[in-house]
Short mmCIF file of C-alpha atoms and ligand atoms in Angstrom, two decimals:
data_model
loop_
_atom_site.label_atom_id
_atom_site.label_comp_id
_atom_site.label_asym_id
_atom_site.label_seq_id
_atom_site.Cartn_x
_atom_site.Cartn_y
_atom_site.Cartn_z
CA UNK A 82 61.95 109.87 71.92
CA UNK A 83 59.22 110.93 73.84
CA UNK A 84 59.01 114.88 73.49
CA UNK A 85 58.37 117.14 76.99
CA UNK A 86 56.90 120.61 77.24
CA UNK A 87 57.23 123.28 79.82
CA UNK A 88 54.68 121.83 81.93
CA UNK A 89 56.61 118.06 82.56
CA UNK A 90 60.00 120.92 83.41
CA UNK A 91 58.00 122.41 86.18
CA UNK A 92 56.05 119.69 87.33
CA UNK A 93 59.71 117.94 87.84
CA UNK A 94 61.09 121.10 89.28
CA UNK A 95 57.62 121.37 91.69
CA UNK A 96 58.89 117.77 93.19
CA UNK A 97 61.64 119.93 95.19
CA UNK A 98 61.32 123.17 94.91
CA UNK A 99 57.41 124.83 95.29
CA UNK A 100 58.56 128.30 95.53
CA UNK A 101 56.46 130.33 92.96
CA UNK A 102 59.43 133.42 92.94
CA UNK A 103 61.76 130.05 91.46
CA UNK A 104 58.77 128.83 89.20
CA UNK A 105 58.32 131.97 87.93
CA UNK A 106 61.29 132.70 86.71
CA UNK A 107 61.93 129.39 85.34
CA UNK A 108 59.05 130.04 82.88
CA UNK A 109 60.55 133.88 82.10
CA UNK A 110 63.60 132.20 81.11
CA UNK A 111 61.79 129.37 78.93
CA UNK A 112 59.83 132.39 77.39
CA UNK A 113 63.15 134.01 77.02
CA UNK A 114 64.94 131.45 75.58
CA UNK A 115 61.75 130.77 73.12
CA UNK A 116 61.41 134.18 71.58
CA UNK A 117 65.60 134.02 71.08
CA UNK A 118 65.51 130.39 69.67
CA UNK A 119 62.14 131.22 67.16
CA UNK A 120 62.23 129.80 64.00
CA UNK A 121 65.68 127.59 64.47
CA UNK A 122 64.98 124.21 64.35
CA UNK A 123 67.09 121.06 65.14
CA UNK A 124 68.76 118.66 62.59
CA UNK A 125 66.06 116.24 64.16
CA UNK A 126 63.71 118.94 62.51
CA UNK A 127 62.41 119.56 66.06
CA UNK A 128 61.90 123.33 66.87
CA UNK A 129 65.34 124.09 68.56
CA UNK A 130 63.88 125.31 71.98
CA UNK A 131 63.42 121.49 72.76
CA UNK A 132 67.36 121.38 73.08
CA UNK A 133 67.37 123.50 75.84
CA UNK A 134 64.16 122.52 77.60
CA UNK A 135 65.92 118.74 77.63
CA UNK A 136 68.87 119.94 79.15
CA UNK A 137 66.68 122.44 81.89
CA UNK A 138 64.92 118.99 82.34
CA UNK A 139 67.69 116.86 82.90
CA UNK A 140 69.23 119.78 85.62
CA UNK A 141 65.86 119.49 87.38
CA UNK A 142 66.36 115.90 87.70
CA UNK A 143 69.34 116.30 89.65
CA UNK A 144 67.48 118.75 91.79
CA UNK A 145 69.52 121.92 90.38
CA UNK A 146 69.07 124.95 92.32
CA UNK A 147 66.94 128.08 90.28
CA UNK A 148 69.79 129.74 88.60
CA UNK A 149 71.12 126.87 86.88
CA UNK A 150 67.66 125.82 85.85
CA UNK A 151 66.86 129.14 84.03
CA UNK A 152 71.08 129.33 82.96
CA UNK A 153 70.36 125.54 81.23
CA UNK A 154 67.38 127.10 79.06
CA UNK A 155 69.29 130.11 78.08
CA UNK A 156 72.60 127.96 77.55
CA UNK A 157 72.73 128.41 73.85
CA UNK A 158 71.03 131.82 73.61
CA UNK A 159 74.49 133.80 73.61
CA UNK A 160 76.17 131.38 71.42
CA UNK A 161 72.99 130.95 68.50
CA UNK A 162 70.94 134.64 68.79
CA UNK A 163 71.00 138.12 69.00
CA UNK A 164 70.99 137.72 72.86
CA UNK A 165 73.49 139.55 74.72
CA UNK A 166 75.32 138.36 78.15
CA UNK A 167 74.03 142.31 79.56
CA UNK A 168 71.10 141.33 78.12
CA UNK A 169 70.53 138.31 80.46
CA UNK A 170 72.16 140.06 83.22
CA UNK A 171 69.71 143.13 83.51
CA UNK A 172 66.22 140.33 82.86
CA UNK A 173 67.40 137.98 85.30
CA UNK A 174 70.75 138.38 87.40
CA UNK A 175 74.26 138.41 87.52
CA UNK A 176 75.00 134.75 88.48
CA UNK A 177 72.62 133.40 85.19
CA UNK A 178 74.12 135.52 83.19
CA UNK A 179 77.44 134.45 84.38
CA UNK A 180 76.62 131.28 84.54
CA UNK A 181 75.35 130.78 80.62
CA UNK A 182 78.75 132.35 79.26
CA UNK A 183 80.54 130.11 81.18
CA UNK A 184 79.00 127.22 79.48
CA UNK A 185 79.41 129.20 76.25
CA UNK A 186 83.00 129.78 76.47
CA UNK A 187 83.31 125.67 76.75
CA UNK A 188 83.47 125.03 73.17
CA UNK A 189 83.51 121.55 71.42
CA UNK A 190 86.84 120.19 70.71
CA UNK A 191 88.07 120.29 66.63
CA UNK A 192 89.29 116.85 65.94
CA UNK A 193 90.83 118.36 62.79
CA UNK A 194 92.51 121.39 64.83
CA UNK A 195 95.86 120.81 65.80
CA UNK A 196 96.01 119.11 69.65
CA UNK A 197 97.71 122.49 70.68
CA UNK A 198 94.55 123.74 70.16
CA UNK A 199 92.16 121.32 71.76
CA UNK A 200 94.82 121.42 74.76
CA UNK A 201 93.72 124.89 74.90
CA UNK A 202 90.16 124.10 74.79
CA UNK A 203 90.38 121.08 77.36
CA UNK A 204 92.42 123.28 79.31
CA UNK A 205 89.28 125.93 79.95
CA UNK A 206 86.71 123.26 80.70
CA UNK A 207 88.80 121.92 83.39
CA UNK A 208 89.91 124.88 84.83
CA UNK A 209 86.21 126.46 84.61
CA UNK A 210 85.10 123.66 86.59
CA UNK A 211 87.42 125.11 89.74
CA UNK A 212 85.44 128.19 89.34
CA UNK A 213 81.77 127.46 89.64
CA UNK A 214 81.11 123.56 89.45
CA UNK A 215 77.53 124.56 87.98
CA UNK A 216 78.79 125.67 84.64
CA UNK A 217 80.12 121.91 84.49
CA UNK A 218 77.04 120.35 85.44
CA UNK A 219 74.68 122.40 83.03
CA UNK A 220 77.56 121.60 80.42
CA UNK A 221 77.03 117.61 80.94
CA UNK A 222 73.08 117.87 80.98
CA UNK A 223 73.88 119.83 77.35
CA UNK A 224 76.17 116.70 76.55
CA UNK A 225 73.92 113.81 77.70
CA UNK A 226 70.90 115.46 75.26
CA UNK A 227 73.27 115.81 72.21
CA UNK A 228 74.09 111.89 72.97
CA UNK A 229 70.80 110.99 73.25
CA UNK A 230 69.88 112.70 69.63
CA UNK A 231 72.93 111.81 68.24
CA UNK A 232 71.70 109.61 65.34
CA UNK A 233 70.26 112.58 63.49
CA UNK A 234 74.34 113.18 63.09
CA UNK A 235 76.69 111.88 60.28
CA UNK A 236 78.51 109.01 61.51
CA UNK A 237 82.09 111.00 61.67
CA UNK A 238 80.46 113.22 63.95
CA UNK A 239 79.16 110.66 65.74
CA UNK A 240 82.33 109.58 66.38
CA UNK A 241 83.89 112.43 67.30
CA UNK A 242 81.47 113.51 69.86
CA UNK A 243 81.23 110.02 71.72
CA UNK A 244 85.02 110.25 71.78
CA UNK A 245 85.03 113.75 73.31
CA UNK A 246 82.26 112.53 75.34
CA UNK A 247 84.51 109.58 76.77
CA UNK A 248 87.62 110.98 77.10
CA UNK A 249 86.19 114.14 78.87
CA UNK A 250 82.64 114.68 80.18
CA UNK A 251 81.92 111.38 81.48
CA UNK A 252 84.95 111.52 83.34
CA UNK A 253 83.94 114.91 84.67
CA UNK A 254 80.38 113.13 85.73
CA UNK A 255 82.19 110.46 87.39
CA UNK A 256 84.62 112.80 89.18
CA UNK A 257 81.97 114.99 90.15
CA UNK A 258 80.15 111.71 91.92
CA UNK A 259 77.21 112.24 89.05
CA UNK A 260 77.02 108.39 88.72
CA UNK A 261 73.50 108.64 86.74
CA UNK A 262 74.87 111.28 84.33
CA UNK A 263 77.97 109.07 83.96
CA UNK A 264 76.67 105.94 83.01
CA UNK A 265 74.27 106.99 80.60
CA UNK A 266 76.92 109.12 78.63
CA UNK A 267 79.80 106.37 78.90
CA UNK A 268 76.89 103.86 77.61
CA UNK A 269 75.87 106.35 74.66
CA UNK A 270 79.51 106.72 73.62
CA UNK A 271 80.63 103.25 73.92
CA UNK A 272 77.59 102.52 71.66
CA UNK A 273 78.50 104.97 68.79
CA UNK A 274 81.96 103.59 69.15
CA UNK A 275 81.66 99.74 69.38
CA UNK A 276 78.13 99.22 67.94
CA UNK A 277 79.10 95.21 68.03
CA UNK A 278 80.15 95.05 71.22
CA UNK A 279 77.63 97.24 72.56
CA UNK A 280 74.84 94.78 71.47
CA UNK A 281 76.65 91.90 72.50
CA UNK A 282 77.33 92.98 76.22
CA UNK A 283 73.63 94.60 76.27
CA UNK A 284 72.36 91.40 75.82
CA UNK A 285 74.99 89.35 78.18
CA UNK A 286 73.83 92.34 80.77
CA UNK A 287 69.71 90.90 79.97
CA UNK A 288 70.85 87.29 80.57
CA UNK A 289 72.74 88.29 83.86
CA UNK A 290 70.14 90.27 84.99
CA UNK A 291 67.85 87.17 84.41
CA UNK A 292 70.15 85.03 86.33
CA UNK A 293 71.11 86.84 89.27
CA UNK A 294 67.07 88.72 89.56
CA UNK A 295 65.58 85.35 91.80
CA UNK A 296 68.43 85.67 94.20
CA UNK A 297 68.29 89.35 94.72
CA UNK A 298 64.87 89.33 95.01
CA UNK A 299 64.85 86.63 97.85
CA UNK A 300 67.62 88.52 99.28
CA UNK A 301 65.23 91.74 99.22
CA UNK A 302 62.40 89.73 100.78
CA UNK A 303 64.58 88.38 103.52
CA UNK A 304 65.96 91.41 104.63
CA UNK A 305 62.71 93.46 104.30
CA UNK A 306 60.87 91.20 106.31
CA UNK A 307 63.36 92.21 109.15
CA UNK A 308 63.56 95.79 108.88
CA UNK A 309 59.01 95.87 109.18
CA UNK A 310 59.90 93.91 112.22
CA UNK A 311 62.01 95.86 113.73
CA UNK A 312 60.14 99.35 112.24
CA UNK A 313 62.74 100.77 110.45
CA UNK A 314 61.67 102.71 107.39
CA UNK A 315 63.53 101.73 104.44
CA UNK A 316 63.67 101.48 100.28
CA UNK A 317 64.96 98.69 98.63
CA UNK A 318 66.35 98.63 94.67
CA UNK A 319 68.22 96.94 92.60
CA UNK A 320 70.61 97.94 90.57
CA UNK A 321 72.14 96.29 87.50
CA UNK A 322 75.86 97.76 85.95
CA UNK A 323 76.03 99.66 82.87
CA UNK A 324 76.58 98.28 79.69
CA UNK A 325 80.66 100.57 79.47
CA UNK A 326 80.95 99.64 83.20
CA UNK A 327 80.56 95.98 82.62
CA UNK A 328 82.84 96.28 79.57
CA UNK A 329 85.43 98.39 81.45
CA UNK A 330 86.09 95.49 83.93
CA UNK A 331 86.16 92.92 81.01
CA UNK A 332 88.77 94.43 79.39
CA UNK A 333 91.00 94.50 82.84
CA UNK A 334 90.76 91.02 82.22
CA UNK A 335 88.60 89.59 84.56
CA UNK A 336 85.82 87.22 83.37
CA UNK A 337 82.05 87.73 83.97
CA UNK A 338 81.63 85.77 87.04
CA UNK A 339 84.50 87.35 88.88
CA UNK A 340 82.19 90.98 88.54
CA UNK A 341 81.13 91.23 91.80
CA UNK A 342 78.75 93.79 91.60
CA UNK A 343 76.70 93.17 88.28
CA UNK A 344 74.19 92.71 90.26
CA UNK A 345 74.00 95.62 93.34
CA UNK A 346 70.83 95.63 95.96
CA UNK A 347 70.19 98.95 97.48
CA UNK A 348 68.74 99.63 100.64
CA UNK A 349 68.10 103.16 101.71
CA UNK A 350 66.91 104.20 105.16
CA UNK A 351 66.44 106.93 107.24
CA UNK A 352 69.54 107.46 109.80
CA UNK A 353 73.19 106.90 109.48
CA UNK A 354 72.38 104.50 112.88
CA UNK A 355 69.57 102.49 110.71
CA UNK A 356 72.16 102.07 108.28
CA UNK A 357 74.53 99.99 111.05
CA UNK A 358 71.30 98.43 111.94
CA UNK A 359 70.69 97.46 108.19
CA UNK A 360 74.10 96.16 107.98
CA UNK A 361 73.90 93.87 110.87
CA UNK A 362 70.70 92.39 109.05
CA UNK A 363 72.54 91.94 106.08
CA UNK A 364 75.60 89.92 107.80
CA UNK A 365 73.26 87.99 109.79
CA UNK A 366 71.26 86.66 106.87
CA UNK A 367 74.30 86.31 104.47
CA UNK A 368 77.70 85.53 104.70
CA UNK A 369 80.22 88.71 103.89
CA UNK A 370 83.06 88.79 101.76
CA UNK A 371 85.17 90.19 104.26
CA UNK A 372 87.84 91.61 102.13
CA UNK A 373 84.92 93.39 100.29
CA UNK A 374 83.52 95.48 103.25
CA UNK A 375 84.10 99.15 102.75
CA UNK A 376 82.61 101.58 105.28
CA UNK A 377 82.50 104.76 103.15
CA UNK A 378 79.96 106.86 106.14
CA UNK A 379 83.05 106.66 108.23
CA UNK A 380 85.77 107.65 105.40
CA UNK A 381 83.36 109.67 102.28
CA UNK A 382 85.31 109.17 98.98
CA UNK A 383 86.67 112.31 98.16
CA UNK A 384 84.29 113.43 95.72
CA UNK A 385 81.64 113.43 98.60
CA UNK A 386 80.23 109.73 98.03
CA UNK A 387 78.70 107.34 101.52
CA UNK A 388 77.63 104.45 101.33
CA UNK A 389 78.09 101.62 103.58
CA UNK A 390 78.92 98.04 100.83
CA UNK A 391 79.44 94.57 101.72
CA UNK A 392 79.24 91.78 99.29
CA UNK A 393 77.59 88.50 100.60
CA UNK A 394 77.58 85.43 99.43
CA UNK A 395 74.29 83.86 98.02
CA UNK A 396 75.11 79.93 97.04
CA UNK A 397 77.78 80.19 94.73
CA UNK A 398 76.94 83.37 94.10
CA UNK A 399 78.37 87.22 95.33
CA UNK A 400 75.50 90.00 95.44
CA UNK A 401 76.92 93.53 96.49
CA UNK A 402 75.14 95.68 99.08
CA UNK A 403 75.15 98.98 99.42
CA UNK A 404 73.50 100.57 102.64
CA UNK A 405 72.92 104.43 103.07
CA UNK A 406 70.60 107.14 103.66
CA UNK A 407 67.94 109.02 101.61
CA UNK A 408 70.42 111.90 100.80
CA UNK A 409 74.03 109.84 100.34
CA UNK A 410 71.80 108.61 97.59
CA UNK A 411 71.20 111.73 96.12
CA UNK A 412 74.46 112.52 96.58
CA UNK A 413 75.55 109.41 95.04
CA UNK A 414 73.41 109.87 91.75
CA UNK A 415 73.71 113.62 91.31
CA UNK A 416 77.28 114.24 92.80
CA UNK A 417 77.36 117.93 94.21
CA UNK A 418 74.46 119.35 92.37
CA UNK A 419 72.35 117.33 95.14
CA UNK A 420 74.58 118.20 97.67
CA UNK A 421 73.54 121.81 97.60
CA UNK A 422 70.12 121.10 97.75
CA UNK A 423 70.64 118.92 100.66
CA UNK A 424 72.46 121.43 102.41
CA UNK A 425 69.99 124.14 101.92
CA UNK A 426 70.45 128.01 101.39
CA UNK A 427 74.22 127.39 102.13
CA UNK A 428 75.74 126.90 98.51
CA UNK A 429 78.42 129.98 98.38
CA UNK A 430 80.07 128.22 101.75
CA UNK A 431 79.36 124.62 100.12
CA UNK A 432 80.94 125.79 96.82
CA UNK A 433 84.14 126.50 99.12
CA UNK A 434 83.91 123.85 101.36
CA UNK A 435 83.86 121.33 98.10
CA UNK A 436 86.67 123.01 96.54
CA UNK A 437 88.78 122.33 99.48
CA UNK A 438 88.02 119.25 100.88
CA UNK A 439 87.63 117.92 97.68
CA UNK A 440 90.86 116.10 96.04
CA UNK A 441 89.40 115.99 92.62
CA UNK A 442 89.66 120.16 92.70
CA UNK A 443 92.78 120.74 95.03
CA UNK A 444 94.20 118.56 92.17
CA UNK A 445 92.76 120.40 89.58
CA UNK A 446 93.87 123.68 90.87
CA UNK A 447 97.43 122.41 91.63
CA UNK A 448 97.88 121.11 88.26
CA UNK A 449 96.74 124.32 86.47
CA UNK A 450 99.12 126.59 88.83
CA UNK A 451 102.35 124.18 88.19
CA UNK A 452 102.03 123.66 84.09
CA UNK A 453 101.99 126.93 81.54
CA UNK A 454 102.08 124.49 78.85
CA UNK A 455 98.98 123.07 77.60
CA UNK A 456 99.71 119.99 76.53
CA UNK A 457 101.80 119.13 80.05
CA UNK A 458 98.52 120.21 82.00
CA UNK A 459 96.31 117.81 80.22
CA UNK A 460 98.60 115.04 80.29
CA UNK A 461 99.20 115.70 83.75
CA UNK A 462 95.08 115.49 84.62
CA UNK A 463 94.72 112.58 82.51
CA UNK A 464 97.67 110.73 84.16
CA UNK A 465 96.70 112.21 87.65
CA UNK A 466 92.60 113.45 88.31
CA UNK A 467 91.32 111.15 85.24
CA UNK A 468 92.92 107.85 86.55
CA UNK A 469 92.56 105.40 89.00
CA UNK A 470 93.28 106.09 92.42
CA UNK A 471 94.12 104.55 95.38
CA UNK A 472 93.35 105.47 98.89
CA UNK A 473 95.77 105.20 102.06
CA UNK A 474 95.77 105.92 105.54
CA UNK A 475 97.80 107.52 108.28
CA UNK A 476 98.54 106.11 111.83
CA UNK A 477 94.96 108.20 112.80
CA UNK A 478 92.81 106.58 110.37
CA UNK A 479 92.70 109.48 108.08
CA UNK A 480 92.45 108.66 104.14
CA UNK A 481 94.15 110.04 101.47
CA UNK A 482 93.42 109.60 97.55
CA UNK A 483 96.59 109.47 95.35
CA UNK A 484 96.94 108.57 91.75
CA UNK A 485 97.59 104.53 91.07
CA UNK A 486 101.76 104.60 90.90
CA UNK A 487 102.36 107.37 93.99
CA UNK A 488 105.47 106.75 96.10
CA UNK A 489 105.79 107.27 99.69
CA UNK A 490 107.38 110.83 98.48
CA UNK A 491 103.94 111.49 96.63
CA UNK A 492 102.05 110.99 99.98
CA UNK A 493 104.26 113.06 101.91
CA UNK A 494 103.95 116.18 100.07
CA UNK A 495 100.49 115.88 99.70
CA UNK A 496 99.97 115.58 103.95
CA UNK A 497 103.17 117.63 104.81
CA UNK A 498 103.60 120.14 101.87
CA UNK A 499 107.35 121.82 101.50
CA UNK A 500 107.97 120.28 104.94
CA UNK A 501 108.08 116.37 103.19
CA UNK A 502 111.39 117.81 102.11
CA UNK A 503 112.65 116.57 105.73
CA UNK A 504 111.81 112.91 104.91
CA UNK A 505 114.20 110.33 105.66
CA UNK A 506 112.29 107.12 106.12
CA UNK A 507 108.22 105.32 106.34
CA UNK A 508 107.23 102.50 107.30
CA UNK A 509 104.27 100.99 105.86
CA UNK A 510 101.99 98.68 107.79
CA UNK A 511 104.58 98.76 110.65
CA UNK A 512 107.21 97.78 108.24
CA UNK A 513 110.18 99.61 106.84
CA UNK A 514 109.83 100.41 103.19
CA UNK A 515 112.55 102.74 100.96
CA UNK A 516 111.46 105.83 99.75
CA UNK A 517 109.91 104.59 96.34
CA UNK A 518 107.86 102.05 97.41
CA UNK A 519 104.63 102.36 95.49
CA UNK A 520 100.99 102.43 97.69
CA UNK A 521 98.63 99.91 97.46
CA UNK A 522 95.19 100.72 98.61
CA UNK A 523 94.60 100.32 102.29
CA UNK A 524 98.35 100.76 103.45
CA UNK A 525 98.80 102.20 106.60
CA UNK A 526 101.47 104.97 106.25
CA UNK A 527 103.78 106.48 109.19
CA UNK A 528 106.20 109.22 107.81
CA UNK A 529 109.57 109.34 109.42
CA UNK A 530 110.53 113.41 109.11
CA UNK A 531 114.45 114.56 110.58
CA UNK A 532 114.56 118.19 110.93
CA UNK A 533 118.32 117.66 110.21
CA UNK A 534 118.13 116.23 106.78
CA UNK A 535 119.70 118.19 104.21
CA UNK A 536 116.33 117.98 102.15
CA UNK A 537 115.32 116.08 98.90
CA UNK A 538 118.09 113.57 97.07
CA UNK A 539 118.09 114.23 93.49
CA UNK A 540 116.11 111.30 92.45
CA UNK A 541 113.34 112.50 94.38
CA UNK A 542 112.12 114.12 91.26
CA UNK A 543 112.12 110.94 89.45
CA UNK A 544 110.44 108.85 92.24
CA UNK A 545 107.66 110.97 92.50
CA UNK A 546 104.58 110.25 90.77
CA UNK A 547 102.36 113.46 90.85
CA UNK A 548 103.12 116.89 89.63
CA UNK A 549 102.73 118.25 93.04
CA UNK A 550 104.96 116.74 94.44
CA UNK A 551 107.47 116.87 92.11
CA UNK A 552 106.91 120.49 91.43
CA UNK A 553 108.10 121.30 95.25
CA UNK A 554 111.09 119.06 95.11
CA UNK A 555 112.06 121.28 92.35
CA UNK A 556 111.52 124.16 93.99
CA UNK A 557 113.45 122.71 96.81
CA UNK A 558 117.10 121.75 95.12
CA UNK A 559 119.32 119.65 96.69
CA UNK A 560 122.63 121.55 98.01
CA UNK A 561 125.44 120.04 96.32
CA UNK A 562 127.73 118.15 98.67
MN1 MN B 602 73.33 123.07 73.75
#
């Protein structure tokens, strides 16, 4: 791997951020973290301060604000020195220092520790995540370096990280909307895992990409040749799926051809308008799918994500199209991180306004208030926040995200709270449905709520899918009668 020195961190950091205050102190923590890390090296046999200037590197990538920059050097200075958290505190600030014991304080699960234990440990990594989603973020860039060095490892702890990695952090990355971060570690993992099959899809993703590349590329042509005609400003790439991704959807079954997006075209522009414009281009060259159109600029995923996707048909083929802006594809690739730095000198408000609008975290937090037990609260977010979701509306058009398996009673205690007690009936697409009835993406939901009702049955508890819910029907007893 090719090695990088201070001067590729702040030339990458100098792409957004030109503010000398910000550079200097990015090379006071490098210095810092230097003098702390002198004379450790890594099992690589590289001086250990390359660890750290990686992970700083990988955080600038993702257009990480100042603090998390300098935080991502000094990551492993409280952990591995004489460095002390008051220490950091008095040479830099508050929020660094706060910021590097957070990600200390995240420690590496034992596979030979009892799962009580790990439990524990999961428990603190999700939970710390609530509190400042920066600690998580500077945590994954620490992550996707270890996976990238990981063959200087034994093989057993090879193993054990890329499981950790899977199970946990790329998760997180996904969650978080980090697509970039995600891939690569899922990738990593599921190549320390299943060497074999690694190999075997890598190469099946080289002949697909061969395949598919004339089409796209005439696609790209066509389309671009409208857009200079009309003047609209615009960036076209293409994007191939990752090596886990493709494997993910293989082992749901499907077969190679049915993967409708192996093969994605991007086409960035400047204006949410452009991007209607772009569209129309798009359907007027090439037939859509039209069970495949998904306007996420009108309803964002929860974790943030816009996009505007339609897959067309090219001959016998399906190439999927995703239309947005410059910064829905930051957002897209980085997840929050760039979402700060698109909104600016706002980021205390933004951390708030992400923790509540934000299912992923409301989740999160709910989880970690209902459960005292540690193994119920990481069952409960593997079940629930690490699983796959699916997305309904109300008469108004507004979109919820539920766990796959939520009943009507799931759905409404997440709109109505306490007050779903009250629920006697739903219909569902203008249809009556019983009170189990399981969503299915794209269901439109009306609630039927009688003020009379003597509140919840006492199978409610056992209907409902999410701990949420069925935390308030508990709280909410039926009266015997
Ligand atoms: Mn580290």
């Amino acid at each position: 791997m090719n090695s990088i020195c201070l001067n590729d961190l702040i030339n990458e950091v100098k792409k957004y951020n030109t503010n000398q205050k910000d550079i200097d102190l990015i090379i006071k923590a490098y210095n810092y973290a230097s003098f702390y890390h002198d004379g450790q090296k890594r099992e690589s046999g590289e001086e250990y301060i390359t660890h750290p200037l990686n992970v700083a590197f990988i955080l600038a990538e993702t257009h990480a604000d100042t603090d998390t920059l300098c935080a991502g050097l000094l990551h492993d200075t409280l952990e591995d020195t004489k460095a002390t958290k008051e220490d950091i505190e008095h040479e830099f600030n508050k929020n660094i220092a706060e910021l590097v014991d957070g990600v200390t304080n995240i420690k590496d699960l034992e596979f030979s520790s009892v799962e009580e234990v790990n439990n524990a440990n999961m428990r603190k990594i999700i939970v710390g995540v609530t509190k400042d989603v920066r600690i998580i973020l500077i945590k994954l860039a620490d992550r996707l370096h270890n996976m990238r060095t990981l063959n200087y490892k034994k093989s057993n702890k090879q193993r054990e990280k890329s499981i950790e990695t899977l199970e946990i952090y790329a998760p997180f990355a996904y969650y978080l909307g980090a697509y970039r971060l995600y891939c690569e570690l899922s990738d990593l993992s599921f190549m320390y895992l299943k060497p074999n099959e690694f190999e075997a899809l890598k190469q099946q993703r080289i002949n697909i990409k061969e395949q598919y590349m004339p089409l796209v590329e005439e696609m790209s042509y066509k389309v671009s040749r409208i857009l200079n005609d009309r003047e609209i400003p615009y960036d076209i790439r293409i994007r191939v799926k990752n090596v886990y991704g493709i494997y993910e959807k293989l082992s749901e079954g499907k077969r190679l051809v049915d993967i409708h997006d192996l093969l994605a075209l991007k086409v960035i522009v400047d204006s949410v308008d452009n991007c209607y414009l772009t569209l129309g281009v798009v359907h007027s060259l090439y037939k859509p799918l039209n069970y495949k159109f998904r306007d996420y600029i009108c309803t964002p995923k929860t974790n943030g994500y816009q996009s505007l996707h339609t897959t067309v048909y090219s001959g016998d083929r399906f190439i999927h199209t995703q239309i947005r802006t410059h910064d829905m594809d930051k957002i897209a690739s980085f997840g929050f991180n760039a979402y700060w730095d698109v909104q600016g000198d706002t980021r205390s408000v933004m951390q708030k306004e992400i923790s509540d609008k934000c299912q992923f975290y409301t989740s999160l937090k709910e989880i970690d208030s209902i459960f005292t037990n540690n193994n119920e609260f990481v069952k409960s977010v593997k079940s629930e926040v690490f699983s796959e979701k699916v997305y309904v509306y109300d008469t108004l058009g507004n979109v919820s995200e539920l766990p796959k398996g939520s009943t009507i009673i799931d759905y409404a205690y997440r709109v109505r709270g306490p007050e779903a007690a009250k629920l006697v009936g739903a219909l569902v697409n203008d249809k009556s449905v019983s009170l189990n009835y399981v969503l299915q993406s794209k269901d439109r939901i009306k609630l039927i709520i009688d003020n009379l009702s003597k509140g919840p049955s006492s199978d409610w508890s056992q209907i409902a899918h999410t701990s949420y819910a069925k935390s308030l029907i508990l709280k909410n007893k039926p009266t015997n009668y």
